[in-house]
Amino acid sequence: MKLKSILSTTLVASLLLSCGRTGKNDQTDFNGNWAFHIVEDTLNYHIDYSATDFETDSWENVRLPHTANIEPLVVNDQWQGICWYHKTFDISNFSKEKKYFIEFEGAMNVIDIWINDKHLKKDMGGYLPVAADITDYVKEKDNTIRVRLDNRDNPTTGPKPLKILDFNMYGGLYREVNFIEKNNIYISNPSIADIEAGGGVFITFPTVNEKMSEVKIQTHVINEGENDKGARIKHVIKKGNDIVEEVTADIILRKGKQGNTWCYTVEMDSPALWSPDSPTLYTLETTIYDEDGMVMDRNTERFGIRKFEFKDNQLYINGKKTYLRGVNRHQEYPYIGYALSDNAQYRDAYKIKKAGFDYVRLSHYPHSPAFMDACDELGLVVADAILGWQYFADNDAFRNQCYRSARQLVRRDRNHPCVMAWEVSLNETKMPIDFMEVLDSIVHKEYPGENVYSCGWMPEVYDIYFQARQHRILHKDRMTFDKPYIVSEYGDWEYYSNNAGLNQHKMPKNMRLEFSSRQFRKNGEERLLRQARNVQEAHNDNMNIPATGDGYWVMFDYNRGYHDDIEASGVMDIFRLPKFAYYFYSSQRDMKCEEDCVLKIASYWNSKSPTDVKVFSNADEVELYLNGKLIGRQKPDSDAISTNLKHPPFTFKTRGFEKGELRAVAFCNGKKVLEDSVVTPQAPVKLHCDIDISGKPIEAGCNDVAFVYISARDENGTVNPDYEEFIDITLPEGIELMNRDGVKAEAGIATALIRIGERKGKARIIVSDGQLKGDMEVEIR
């Protein structure tokens, strides 16, 4: 290891907050025991509930993350309005020599905050942190914080009004709130620093290769004591629990809120690089000691060493040419809107990776810090976006809000190795060139140097051109450009409508359903296979052009303001249950070992099933048997929509339906590696329960939410896809059912969304439809 450089102390003017999400050693759980009140009558919107003596005994007690309104499954009249949150708290070991801060990770949309009857601040935007120094507002006992939220349509933040919007913006304090205590010497947080390319701890990589990589560490420390002070800064880089590098230096901390910035560049020999195939993470622990050796502050940041670069407009990750097979994501859950637990955020990312994707575009707003953490861990490359969709207001207030959002987005997410590109563009919005130029410049000023790229849906200005396939089909003239190109969206709109315009709410509804990719699981095999065919054709077509990646629209079904039905083009439904298209994508990942083999018969094999049987696999060859008789052993399809695919599906022609078992056998290098079977479903005799873990155990005390899948199965264990009954569910104390409109089966499976309380241990869930019964035991950690 070499300590390459120590820069002289610099003074930077700003007011700063300490501690980021990854450094939680000085954070207090501030998510419990909030009182919540929704203002039902618009005539009462003017009422000021901010005073500490205003009675809140009748308000609902809630834990965060929290949604302002539990919505029905199909949200065609989403709640918008004003709501209030209230919390009282004491500060143990309170000292006037300490600093106190608060950070709201997500609050929709306009937020006003009062502490002890004093107005703290007003902010807006809904998706990025709202943080403040509250030292001068708090005392040792009986503190009161009150929050007013307004998620009505807002012309300053955009986007389009809800009634013509292609997604929803759900109200509430829907992410965590952090209360942070510091000494008067502390590492700042960039979320409110307003220092260009500064504040907090900022990690970059001037040199990246497998032999030696440079890790540049920039740290901003504030000394709010009365005098300049000597101190010591220590950086420890760990891989797991093993110390890899360690740097210590004596420094002088100039007094004042302007802060002090130091930069160190560490040379790491033979580092493990971060990539989608091997997402290796390191931990940087930064500690500030005073002259007596006492710890004044400690901050922990995870990072991954990687380099994204483009050669001849093609993407190379750490020198390896890479095509990004990806998908778009909206962050909503049924019923609870945006109020996902951190565990639920991870489970979404886990499903995306398991579906065969290595890239996710965050549509069309900043997603949760917990989701970003999961992408780091799982190896999902990210296009990180500001809020924007089909709306531009040509005034200073709107422009400045977008500029501010771009700055805050980079400052929040700059240390995440998963971020390849910053989508500081208003999606599908006609934007002035000067507006785009400012947004592009913000990215490069906030993240100077190489390995950083802006992206946008227009070919001008941005480093990477994001274009949807439907726009490419209609506007082939826009293919004349010389820059990296990613297909931002595909597989949905071009099969739904002949019009790729920007006013979707004016298009006739229920168009071309037989050809559409918008298919519910209940629509049956033929239409689910149509969706799978569409995505295969479109993904294959994307590789006929010089794109370096593509993103299917969309991962999960979702609600939208302008339509009275769920948008169903997801490869998984809104409950995160897979459709056949899911298995097409999962089969596109190469098999590195037998455990990576994918094999799925895309059939229910009943009297209504197509007699041509589709099998998705990444194997070399597949055999298909019907009731023990070999139908054939085949290589992958070689038709017109398979020419560019890594692993085309296998299509077997049967002689017609015959009740019984279809069995597929996958071979790699002549060796049998996996089997899959489908048995003709009979009348169900039992209900079977599963709970969705997806890489994260169910956890108490954090408002965790999880899906319970209740399937109607016959005596062979086969799910009956014709079963559509309502299910009664009995839950133990402390677990809450979130389904506002009941638990009803679709294509043989009913889904209950449950919220976990404070109790750990085993919990028994009992289900019944009046005739069929089932139960399961859940372990809650």
PDB file of C-alpha atoms in Angstrom, residues 49-50 84-87 112-116 144-148:
ATOM      1  CA  TYR A  49     -51.677  21.365  13.710  1.00  0.00           C
ATOM      2  CA  SER A  50     -48.058  22.412  14.321  1.00  0.00           C
ATOM      3  CA  TRP A  84     -49.791  15.279   9.536  1.00  0.00           C
ATOM      4  CA  TYR A  85     -47.298  13.312  11.631  1.00  0.00           C
ATOM      5  CA  HIS A  86     -46.448  13.985  15.272  1.00  0.00           C
ATOM      6  CA  LYS A  87     -43.805  12.542  17.582  1.00  0.00           C
ATOM      7  CA  ASP A 112     -43.097  21.336   6.411  1.00  0.00           C
ATOM      8  CA  ILE A 113     -41.345  20.529   9.696  1.00  0.00           C
ATOM      9  CA  TRP A 114     -41.802  22.090  13.130  1.00  0.00           C
ATOM     10  CA  ILE A 115     -39.791  21.243  16.241  1.00  0.00           C
ATOM     11  CA  ASN A 116     -40.982  22.550  19.600  1.00  0.00           C
ATOM     12  CA  THR A 144     -42.143  17.566  19.819  1.00  0.00           C
ATOM     13  CA  ILE A 145     -41.752  17.225  16.068  1.00  0.00           C
ATOM     14  CA  ARG A 146     -44.663  17.822  13.711  1.00  0.00           C
ATOM     15  CA  VAL A 147     -44.651  17.234   9.977  1.00  0.00           C
ATOM     16  CA  ARG A 148     -47.141  18.419   7.393  1.00  0.00           C
TER      17      ARG A 148
END
